[in-house]
Coordinates of C-alpha atoms in Angstrom, one line a residue:
X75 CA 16.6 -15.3 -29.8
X76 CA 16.4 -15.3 -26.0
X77 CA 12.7 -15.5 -24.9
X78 CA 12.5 -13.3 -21.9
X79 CA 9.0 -14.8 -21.7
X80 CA 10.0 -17.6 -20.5
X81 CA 12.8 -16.5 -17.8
X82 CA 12.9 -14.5 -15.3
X83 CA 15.0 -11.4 -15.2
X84 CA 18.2 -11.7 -12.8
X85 CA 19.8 -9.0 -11.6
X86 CA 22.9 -10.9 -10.8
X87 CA 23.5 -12.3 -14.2
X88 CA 24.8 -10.7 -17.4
X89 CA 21.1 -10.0 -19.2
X90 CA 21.0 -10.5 -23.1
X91 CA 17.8 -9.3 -24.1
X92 CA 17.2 -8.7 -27.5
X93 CA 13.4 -7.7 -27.4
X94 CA 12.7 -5.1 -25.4
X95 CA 9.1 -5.1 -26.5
X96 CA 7.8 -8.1 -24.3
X97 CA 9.2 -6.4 -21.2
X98 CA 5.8 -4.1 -22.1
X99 CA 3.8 -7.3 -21.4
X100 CA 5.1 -9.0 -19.0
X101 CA 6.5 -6.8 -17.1
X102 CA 4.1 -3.8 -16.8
X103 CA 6.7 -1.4 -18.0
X104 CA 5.3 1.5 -19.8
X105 CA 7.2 2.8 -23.5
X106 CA 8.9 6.0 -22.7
X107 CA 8.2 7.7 -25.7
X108 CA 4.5 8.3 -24.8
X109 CA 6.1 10.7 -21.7
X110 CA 8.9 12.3 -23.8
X111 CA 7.1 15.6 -24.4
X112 CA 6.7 15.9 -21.0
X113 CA 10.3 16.2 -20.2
X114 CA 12.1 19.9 -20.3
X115 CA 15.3 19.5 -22.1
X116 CA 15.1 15.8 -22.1
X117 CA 18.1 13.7 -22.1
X118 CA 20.1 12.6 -25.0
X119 CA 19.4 8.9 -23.8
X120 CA 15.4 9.6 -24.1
X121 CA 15.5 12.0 -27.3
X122 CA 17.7 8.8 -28.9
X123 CA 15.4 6.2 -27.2
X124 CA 18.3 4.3 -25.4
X125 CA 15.8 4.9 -22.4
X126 CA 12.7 2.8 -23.7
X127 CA 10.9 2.1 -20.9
X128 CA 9.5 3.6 -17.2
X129 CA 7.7 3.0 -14.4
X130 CA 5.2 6.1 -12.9
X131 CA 7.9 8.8 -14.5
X132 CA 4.8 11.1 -14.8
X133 CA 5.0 12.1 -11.1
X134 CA 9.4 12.9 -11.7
X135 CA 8.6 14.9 -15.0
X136 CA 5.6 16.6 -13.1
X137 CA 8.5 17.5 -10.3
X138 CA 10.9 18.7 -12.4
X139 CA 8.5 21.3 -14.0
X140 CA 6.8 22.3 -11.2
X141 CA 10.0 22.5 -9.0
X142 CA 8.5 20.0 -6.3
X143 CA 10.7 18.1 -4.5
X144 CA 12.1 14.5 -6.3
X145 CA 15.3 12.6 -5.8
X146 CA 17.4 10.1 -8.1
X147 CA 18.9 7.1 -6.3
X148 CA 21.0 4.4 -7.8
X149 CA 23.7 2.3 -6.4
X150 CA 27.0 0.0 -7.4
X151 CA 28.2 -3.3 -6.5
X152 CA 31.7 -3.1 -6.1
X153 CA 32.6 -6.2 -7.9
X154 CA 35.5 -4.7 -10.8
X155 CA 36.2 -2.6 -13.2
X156 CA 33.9 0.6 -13.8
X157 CA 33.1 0.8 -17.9
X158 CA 30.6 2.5 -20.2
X159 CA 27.7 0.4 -19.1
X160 CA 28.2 2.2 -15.5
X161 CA 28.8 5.2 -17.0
X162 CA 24.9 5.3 -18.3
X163 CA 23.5 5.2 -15.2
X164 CA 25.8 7.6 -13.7
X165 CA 25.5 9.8 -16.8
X166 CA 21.2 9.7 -15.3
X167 CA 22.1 10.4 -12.1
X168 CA 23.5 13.5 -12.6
X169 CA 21.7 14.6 -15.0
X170 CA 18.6 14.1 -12.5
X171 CA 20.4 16.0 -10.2
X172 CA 21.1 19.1 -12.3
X173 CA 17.2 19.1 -12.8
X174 CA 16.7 19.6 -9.2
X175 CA 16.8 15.9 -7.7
X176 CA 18.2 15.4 -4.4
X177 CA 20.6 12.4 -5.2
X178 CA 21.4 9.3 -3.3
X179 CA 23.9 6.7 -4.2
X180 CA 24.9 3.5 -2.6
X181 CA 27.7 1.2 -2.8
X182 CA 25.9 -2.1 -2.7
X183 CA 29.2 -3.9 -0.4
X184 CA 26.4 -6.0 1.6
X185 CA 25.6 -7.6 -2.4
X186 CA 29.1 -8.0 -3.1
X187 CA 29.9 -9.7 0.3
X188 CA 27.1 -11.9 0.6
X189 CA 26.8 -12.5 -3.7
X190 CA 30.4 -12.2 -4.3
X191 CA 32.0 -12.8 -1.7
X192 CA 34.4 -10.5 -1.5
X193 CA 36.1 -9.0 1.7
X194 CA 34.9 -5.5 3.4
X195 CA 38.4 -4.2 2.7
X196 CA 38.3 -5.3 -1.1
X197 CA 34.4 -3.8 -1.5
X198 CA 35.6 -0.2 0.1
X199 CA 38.8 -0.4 -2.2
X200 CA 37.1 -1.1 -5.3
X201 CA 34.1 0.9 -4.2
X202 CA 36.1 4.3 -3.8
X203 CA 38.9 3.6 -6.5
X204 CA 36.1 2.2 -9.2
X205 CA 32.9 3.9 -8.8
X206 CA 33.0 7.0 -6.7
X207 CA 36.0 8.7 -7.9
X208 CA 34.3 8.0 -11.8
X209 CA 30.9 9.7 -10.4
X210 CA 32.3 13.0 -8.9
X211 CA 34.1 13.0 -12.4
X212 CA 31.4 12.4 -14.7
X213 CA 29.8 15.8 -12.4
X214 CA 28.4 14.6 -9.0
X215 CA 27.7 17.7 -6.7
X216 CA 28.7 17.2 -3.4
X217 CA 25.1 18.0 -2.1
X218 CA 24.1 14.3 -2.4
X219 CA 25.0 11.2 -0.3
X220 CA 26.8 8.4 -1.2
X221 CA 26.9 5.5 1.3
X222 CA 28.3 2.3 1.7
X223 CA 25.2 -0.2 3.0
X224 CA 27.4 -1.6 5.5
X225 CA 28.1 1.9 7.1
X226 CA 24.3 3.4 6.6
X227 CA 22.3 2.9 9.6
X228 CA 19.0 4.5 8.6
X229 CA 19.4 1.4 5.4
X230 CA 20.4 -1.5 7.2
X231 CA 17.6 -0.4 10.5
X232 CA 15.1 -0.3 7.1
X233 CA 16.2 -3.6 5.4
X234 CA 15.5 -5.2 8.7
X235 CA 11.9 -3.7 9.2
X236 CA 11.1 -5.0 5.2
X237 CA 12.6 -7.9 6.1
X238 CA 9.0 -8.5 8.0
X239 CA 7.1 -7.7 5.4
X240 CA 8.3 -10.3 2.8
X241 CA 8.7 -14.2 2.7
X242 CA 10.6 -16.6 0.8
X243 CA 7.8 -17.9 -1.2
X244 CA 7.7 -14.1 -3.0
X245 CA 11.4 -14.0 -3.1
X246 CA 11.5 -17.3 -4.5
X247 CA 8.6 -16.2 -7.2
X248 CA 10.6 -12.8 -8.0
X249 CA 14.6 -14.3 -8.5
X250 CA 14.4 -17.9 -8.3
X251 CA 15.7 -18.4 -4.9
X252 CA 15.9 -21.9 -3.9
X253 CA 17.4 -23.8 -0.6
X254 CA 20.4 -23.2 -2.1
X255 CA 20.5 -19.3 -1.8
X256 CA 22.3 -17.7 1.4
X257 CA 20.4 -15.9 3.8
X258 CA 22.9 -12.9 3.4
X259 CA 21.8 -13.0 -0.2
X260 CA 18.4 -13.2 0.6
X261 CA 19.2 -10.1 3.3
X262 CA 21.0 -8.2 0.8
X263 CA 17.9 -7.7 -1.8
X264 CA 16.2 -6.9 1.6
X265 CA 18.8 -4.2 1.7
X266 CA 18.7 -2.8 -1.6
X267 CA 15.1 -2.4 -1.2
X268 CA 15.9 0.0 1.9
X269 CA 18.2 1.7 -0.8
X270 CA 15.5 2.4 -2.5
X271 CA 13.1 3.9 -0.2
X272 CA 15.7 5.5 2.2
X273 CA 15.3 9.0 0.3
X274 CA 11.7 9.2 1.7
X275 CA 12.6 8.8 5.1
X276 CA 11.9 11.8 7.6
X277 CA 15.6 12.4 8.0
X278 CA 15.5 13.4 4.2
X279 CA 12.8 15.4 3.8
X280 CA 9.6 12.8 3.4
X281 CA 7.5 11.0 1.1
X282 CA 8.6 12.0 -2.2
X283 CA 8.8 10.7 -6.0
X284 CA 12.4 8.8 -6.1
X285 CA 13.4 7.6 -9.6
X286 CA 15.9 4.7 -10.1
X287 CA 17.4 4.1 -13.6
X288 CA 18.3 1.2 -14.3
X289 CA 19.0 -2.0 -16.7
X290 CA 15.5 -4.0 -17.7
X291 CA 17.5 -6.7 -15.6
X292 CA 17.1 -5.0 -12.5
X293 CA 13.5 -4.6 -13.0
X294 CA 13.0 -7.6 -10.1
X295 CA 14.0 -5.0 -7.5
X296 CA 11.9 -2.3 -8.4
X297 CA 8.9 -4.9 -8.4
X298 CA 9.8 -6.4 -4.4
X299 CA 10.2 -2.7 -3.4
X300 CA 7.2 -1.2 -5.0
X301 CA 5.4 -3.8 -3.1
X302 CA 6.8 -3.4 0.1
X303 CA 6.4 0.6 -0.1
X304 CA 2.5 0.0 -0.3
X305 CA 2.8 -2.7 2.8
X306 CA 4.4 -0.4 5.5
X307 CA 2.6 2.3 4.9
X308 CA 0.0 3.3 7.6
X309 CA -2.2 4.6 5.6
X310 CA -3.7 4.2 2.2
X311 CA -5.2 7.3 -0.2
X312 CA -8.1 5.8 -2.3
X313 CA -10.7 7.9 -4.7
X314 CA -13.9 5.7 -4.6
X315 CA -17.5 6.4 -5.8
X316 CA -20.8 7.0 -4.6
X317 CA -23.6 5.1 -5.3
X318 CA -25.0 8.0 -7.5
X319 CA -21.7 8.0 -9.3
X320 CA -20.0 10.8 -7.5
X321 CA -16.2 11.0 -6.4
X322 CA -14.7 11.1 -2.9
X323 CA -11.2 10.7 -1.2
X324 CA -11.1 7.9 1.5
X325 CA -7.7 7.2 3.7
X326 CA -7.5 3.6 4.5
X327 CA -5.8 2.5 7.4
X328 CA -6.0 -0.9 8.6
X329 CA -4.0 -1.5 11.7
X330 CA -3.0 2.3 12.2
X331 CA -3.5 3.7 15.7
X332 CA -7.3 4.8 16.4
X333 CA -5.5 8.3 17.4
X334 CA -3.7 8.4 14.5
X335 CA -7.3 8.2 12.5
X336 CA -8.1 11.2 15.1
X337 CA -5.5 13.5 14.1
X338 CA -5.7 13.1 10.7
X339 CA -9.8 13.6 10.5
X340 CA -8.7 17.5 13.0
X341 CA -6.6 18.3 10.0
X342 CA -9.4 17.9 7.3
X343 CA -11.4 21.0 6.9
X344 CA -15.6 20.0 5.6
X345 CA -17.2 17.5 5.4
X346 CA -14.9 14.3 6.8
X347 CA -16.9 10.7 8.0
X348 CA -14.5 8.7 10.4
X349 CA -15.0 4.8 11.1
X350 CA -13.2 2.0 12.7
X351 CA -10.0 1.9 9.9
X352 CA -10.8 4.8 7.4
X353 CA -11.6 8.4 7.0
X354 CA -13.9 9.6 3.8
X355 CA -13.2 12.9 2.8
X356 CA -16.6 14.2 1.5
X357 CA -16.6 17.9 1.3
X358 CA -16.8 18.7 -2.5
X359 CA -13.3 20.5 -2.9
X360 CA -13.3 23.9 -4.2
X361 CA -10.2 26.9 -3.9
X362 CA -11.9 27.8 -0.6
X363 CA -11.9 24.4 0.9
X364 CA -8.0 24.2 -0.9
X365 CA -7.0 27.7 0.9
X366 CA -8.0 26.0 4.2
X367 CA -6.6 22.6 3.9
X368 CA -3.2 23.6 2.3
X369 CA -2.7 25.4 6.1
X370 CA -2.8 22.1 7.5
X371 CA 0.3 20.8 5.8
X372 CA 3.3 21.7 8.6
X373 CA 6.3 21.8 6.3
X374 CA 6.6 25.6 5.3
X375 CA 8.7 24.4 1.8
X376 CA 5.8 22.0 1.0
X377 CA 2.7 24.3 2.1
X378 CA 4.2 26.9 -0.1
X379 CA 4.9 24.9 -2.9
X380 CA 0.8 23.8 -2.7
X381 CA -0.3 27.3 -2.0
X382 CA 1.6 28.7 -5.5
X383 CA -0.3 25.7 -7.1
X384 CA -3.7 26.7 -5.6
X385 CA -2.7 30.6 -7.1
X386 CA -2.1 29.1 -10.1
X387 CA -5.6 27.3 -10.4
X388 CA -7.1 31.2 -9.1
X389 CA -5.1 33.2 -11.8
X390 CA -6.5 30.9 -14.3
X391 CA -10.3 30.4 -12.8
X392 CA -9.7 34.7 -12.7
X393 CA -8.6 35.1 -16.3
X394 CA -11.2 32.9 -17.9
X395 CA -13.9 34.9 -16.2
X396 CA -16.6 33.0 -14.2
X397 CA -19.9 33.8 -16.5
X398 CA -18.0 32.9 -19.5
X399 CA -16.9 29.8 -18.5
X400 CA -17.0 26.9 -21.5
X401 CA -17.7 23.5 -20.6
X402 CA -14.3 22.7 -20.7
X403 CA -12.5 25.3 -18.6
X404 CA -15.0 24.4 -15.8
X405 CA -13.8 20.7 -16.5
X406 CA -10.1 21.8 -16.3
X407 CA -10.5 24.4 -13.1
X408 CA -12.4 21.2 -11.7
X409 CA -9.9 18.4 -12.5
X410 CA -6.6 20.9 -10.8
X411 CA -9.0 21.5 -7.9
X412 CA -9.6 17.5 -7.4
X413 CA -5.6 16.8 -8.2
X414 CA -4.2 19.0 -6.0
X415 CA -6.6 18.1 -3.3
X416 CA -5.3 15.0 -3.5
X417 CA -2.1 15.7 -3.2
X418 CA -2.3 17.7 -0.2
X419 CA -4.5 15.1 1.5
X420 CA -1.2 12.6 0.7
X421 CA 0.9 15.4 2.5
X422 CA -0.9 15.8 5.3
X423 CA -1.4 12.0 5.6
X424 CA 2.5 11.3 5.7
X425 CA 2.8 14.1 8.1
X426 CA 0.3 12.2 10.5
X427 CA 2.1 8.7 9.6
X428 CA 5.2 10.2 10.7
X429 CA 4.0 11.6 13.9
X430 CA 2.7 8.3 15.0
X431 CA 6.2 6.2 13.8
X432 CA 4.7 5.3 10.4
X433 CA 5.7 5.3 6.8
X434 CA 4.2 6.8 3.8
X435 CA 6.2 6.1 1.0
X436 CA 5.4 6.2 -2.7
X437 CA 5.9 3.6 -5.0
X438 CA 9.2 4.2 -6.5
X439 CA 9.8 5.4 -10.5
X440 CA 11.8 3.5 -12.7
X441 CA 13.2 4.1 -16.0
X442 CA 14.6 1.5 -18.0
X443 CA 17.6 1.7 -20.6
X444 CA 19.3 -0.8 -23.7
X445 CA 22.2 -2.5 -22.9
X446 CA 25.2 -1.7 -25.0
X447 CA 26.6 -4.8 -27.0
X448 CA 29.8 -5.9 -26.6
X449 CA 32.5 -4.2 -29.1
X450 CA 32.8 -7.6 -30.5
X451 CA 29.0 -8.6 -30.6
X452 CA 27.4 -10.2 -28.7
X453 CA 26.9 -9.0 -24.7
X454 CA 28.8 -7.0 -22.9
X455 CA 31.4 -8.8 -20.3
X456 CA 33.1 -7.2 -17.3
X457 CA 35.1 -10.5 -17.0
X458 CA 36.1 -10.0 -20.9
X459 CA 38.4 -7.0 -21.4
X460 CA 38.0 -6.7 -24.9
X461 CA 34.1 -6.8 -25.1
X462 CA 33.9 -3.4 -23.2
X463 CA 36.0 -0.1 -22.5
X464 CA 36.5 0.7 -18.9
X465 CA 37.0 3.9 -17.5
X466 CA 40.2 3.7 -16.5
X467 CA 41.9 1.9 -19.3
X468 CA 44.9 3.4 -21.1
X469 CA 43.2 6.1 -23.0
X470 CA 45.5 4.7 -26.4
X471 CA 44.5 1.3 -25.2
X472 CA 41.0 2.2 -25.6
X473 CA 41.3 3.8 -28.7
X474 CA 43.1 0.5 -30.4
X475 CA 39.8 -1.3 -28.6
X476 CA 37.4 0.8 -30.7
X477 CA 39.2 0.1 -34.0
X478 CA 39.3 -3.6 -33.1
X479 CA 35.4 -3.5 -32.4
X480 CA 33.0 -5.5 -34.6
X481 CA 31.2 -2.6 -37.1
X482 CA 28.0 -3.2 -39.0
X483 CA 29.8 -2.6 -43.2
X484 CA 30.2 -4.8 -45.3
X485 CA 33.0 -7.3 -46.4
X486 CA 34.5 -5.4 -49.3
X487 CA 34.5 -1.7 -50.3
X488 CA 32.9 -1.9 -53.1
X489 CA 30.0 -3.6 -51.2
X490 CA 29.9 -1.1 -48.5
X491 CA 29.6 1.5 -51.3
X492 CA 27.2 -0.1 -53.2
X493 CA 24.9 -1.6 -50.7
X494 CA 25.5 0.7 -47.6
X495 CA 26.3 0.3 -44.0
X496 CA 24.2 -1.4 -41.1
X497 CA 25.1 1.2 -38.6
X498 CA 22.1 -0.4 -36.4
X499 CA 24.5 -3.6 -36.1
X500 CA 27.5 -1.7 -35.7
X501 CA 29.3 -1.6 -32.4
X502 CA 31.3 1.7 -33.4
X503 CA 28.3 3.9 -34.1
X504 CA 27.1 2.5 -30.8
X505 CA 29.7 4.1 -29.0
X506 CA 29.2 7.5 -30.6
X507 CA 25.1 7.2 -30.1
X508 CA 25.7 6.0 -26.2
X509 CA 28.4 8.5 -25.4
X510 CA 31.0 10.1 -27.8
X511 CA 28.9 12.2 -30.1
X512 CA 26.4 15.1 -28.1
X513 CA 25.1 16.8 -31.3
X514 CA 21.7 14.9 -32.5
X515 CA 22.3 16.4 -36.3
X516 CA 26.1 15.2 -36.3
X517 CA 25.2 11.3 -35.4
X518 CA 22.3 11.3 -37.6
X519 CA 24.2 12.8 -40.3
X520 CA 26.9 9.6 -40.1
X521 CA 24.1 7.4 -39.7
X522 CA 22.9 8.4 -43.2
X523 CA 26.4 8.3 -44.4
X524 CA 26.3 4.9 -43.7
X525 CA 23.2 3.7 -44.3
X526 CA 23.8 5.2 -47.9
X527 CA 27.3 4.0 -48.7
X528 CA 29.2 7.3 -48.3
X529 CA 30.7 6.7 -45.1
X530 CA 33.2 4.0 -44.6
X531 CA 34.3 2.1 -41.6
X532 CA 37.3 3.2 -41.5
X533 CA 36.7 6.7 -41.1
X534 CA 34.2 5.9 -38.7
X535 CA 36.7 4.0 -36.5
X536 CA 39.3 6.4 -36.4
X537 CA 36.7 9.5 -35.1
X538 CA 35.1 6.7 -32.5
X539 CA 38.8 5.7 -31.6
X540 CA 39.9 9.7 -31.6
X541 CA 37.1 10.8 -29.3
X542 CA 37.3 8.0 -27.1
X543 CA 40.9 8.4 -26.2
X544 CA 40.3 12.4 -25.8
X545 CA 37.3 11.4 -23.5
X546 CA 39.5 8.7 -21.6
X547 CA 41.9 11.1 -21.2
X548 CA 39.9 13.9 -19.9
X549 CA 37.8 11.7 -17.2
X550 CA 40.8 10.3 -15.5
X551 CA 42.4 13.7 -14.8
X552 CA 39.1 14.9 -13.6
X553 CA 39.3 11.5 -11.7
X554 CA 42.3 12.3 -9.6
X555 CA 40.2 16.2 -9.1
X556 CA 38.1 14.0 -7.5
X557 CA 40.1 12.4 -5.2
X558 CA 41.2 15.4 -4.3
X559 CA 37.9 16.4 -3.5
X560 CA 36.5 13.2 -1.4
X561 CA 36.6 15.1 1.7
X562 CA 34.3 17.4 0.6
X563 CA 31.8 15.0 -0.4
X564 CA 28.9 13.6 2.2
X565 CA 30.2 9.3 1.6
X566 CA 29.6 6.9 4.6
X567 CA 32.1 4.1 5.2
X568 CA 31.5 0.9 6.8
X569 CA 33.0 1.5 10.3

């Protein structure tokens, strides 16, 4: 067993991790199951905890039930064939955008140039006839952007702006770079970083929560950029204590303009202290001092959003009746009071950044999904055709590659009868649980079929085989819809 311990995760290697469970540890990812109930209509990836793992998803679930703003980004490197595995993260992506996310994708060409090394030509060939035409299939809306990072200006101004802000001692510490590694290379996770934080740029509405899903291998990006969002920003939102044991809000901002500090202590109503580099907001909030301060946020779509929250802390303060208040509800009433004070203190921070050329981002959310195995064991191989099933393979081909893939039954049918299935260990069922079978109750029901010796491979192989051909099938005629449809799409090409 591979001892992730020990290595470092590399995004430009095929990961085989086989327990997740340390990522918790050494990574500082958080299980996703805690945040499931969280989720309206969750996906069929969390309910059947192929996504195991997040980063900060509170603040995207919080979005999505609150309808405050939240986009999805993601992006491909155009290096061959598109298969299932690419299919998961698209299969997030819009499903992230049919719950309200503004979506962003990028085709990583600067990777695949400088990583890769393949031409411009090849990267925008592959790019388009790969990835993008498969993404508008699988139910991209045409309200989002997808980009090529050799044609997006706002990325590649970005990249070089982070580029300031980090040094090859921390990249070296993150992938392993040594004096070996290209300076394109080096540029290109500069880049995807960019990629990352481009959705929160004033051109797109503003600090925001931004989700990437991705593959635990991919982790090392979300780390760099999580840092990097903290170092450009201009300022800094802290809650701190008094010496009697009280709470306030104080905005550090080391370096930022003293007029900057100016405007931003004008735009706090009460009690606010300003120093050299920091502001301490120390007026005891109440829905008073909330009705004032939401005016101060600029953006009508965000100061309405804010002022139906601070209704919503009224109606309930109303309701429960002032003289009848238990401890608790004047716990609650206070804790939604302190919250959304500090959100709109965050607002009206990134407002004043961006007035005085600064950044405000938040550190982006992660989730983190299984790998599928190969469909002969093992890991799953682009450069191996018969360890995956791309998306546009011969929909019969596919189907004969399903009933040739390694299943978790036993040797002899007698066994398999006797002593059950391992559907766990079975590359088959994992084709039905990733993708082929949407009804919870029907995949459980042949996992129990299995497990109990009811069910035999065979029959199991020749539904996989059936529904992957009829699903083949289907995506590549809505893959030449697509292509009809490019034009109508918001892409950016390298010029």
């Amino acid at each position: 067993m591979r001892d992730i311990m020990d290595n470092k995760l590399d995004p430009w290697s095929s990961s085989n991790i086989t327990d997740y469970s340390k990522l918790f540890e050494e990574f500082g990812i958080s299980p996703f199951e805690n945040i499931l109930p969280e989720i309206p209509s969750p996906h069929k990836y969390m309910r059947r905890r192929i996504i195991f793992g997040h980063r900060d998803y509170e603040q995207i679930a919080e979005a999505m039930r609150t309808g405050a703003p939240f986009s999805v980004m993601d992006g491909f490197m155009p290096s061959g064939k598109v298969h299932l595995g690419h299919k998961m993260v698209m299969d997030q992506i819009v499903w992230h955008q049919e719950k309200g996310a503004s979506a962003f994708v990028g085709i990583a060409d600067r990777e695949a140039f400088s990583v890769r090394g393949f031409s411009w030509q090849k990267c925008r060939e592959i790019g388009v006839e790969e990835y993008i035409l498969s993404l508008i299939a699988l139910g991209f809306k045409p309200e989002g952007l997808i980009y090529f990072q050799s044609g997006c200006g706002s990325v590649k101004d970005l990249a070089f702006e982070l580029g300031a802000k980090v040094n090859f001692s921390e990249l070296s510490a993150i992938y392993g770079f040594s004096g070996e590694t290209s300076l394109s290379h080096m540029l290109s996770v500069a880049t995807q970083a960019a990629d990352i934080l481009q959705p929160q740029l004033e051109e797109f509405g503003g600090s925001k929560p931004v989700v990437v899903p991705v593959g635990p291998d991919q982790d090392p990006h979300l780390r760099l950029t999580r840092g990097l969002a903290g170092k450009m920003n201009m300022f800094r939102v802290e809650e701190r204590e008094t010496a009697e044991g009280g709470k306030y809000l104080s905005v550090r901002g080391k370096g930022a303009p003293r007029e900057a500090l100016q405007e931003l202590k004008k735009r706090i109503p009460g009690k606010v202290k300003l120093y050299e580099e920091h502001i301490d907001v120390l007026q005891t909030p109440d829905y008073a001092f909330l009705e004032r301060f939401v005016l101060q946020i600029n953006q009508p779509e965000r100061r309405n959003y804010f002022m139906t929250q601070i209704q919503e802390i009224a109606t309930f303060a109303n309701a429960a009746k002032p003289p009848e208040f238990s401890e608790y509800e004047k716990y609650f009433v206070f804790k939604r009071v302190w919250k959304t004070t500090g959100k709109i203190l965050e607002e009206v921070v990134a407002e004043v950044a961006a007035e005085f050329d600064g950044y405000a981002f938040i550190p982006p959310a992660s989730t983190y999904h299984r790998f599928m195995s190969g469909l002969q064991g093992g890991k799953m191989s682009s450069s191996i055709p018969d360890s995956h099933i791309a998306l546009t393979d011969d929909p019969k081909e596919g189907a004969k590659k399903v009933k040739r893939a390694k299943t978790g039954g036993c040797i002899t049918l007698e066994e398999q009868k006797k002593l059950g299935g391992k559907p766990d260990e079975c590359s088959v069922f994992e084709l039905m649980l990733f993708h082929l079978i949407e009804d919870d109750e029907e995949l459980l029901e042949i996992r129990e079929e299995c497990i109990y010796g009811t069910r035999m491979c065979g029959s199991c192989k020749q539904l996989a085989a059936e529904k992957m051909q009829e699903f083949l099938k289907d995506h590549q005629e809505k893959r030449e819809l697509a292509r009809e449809q490019l034009d109508e799409y918001r892409i950016i090409y390298k010029k």
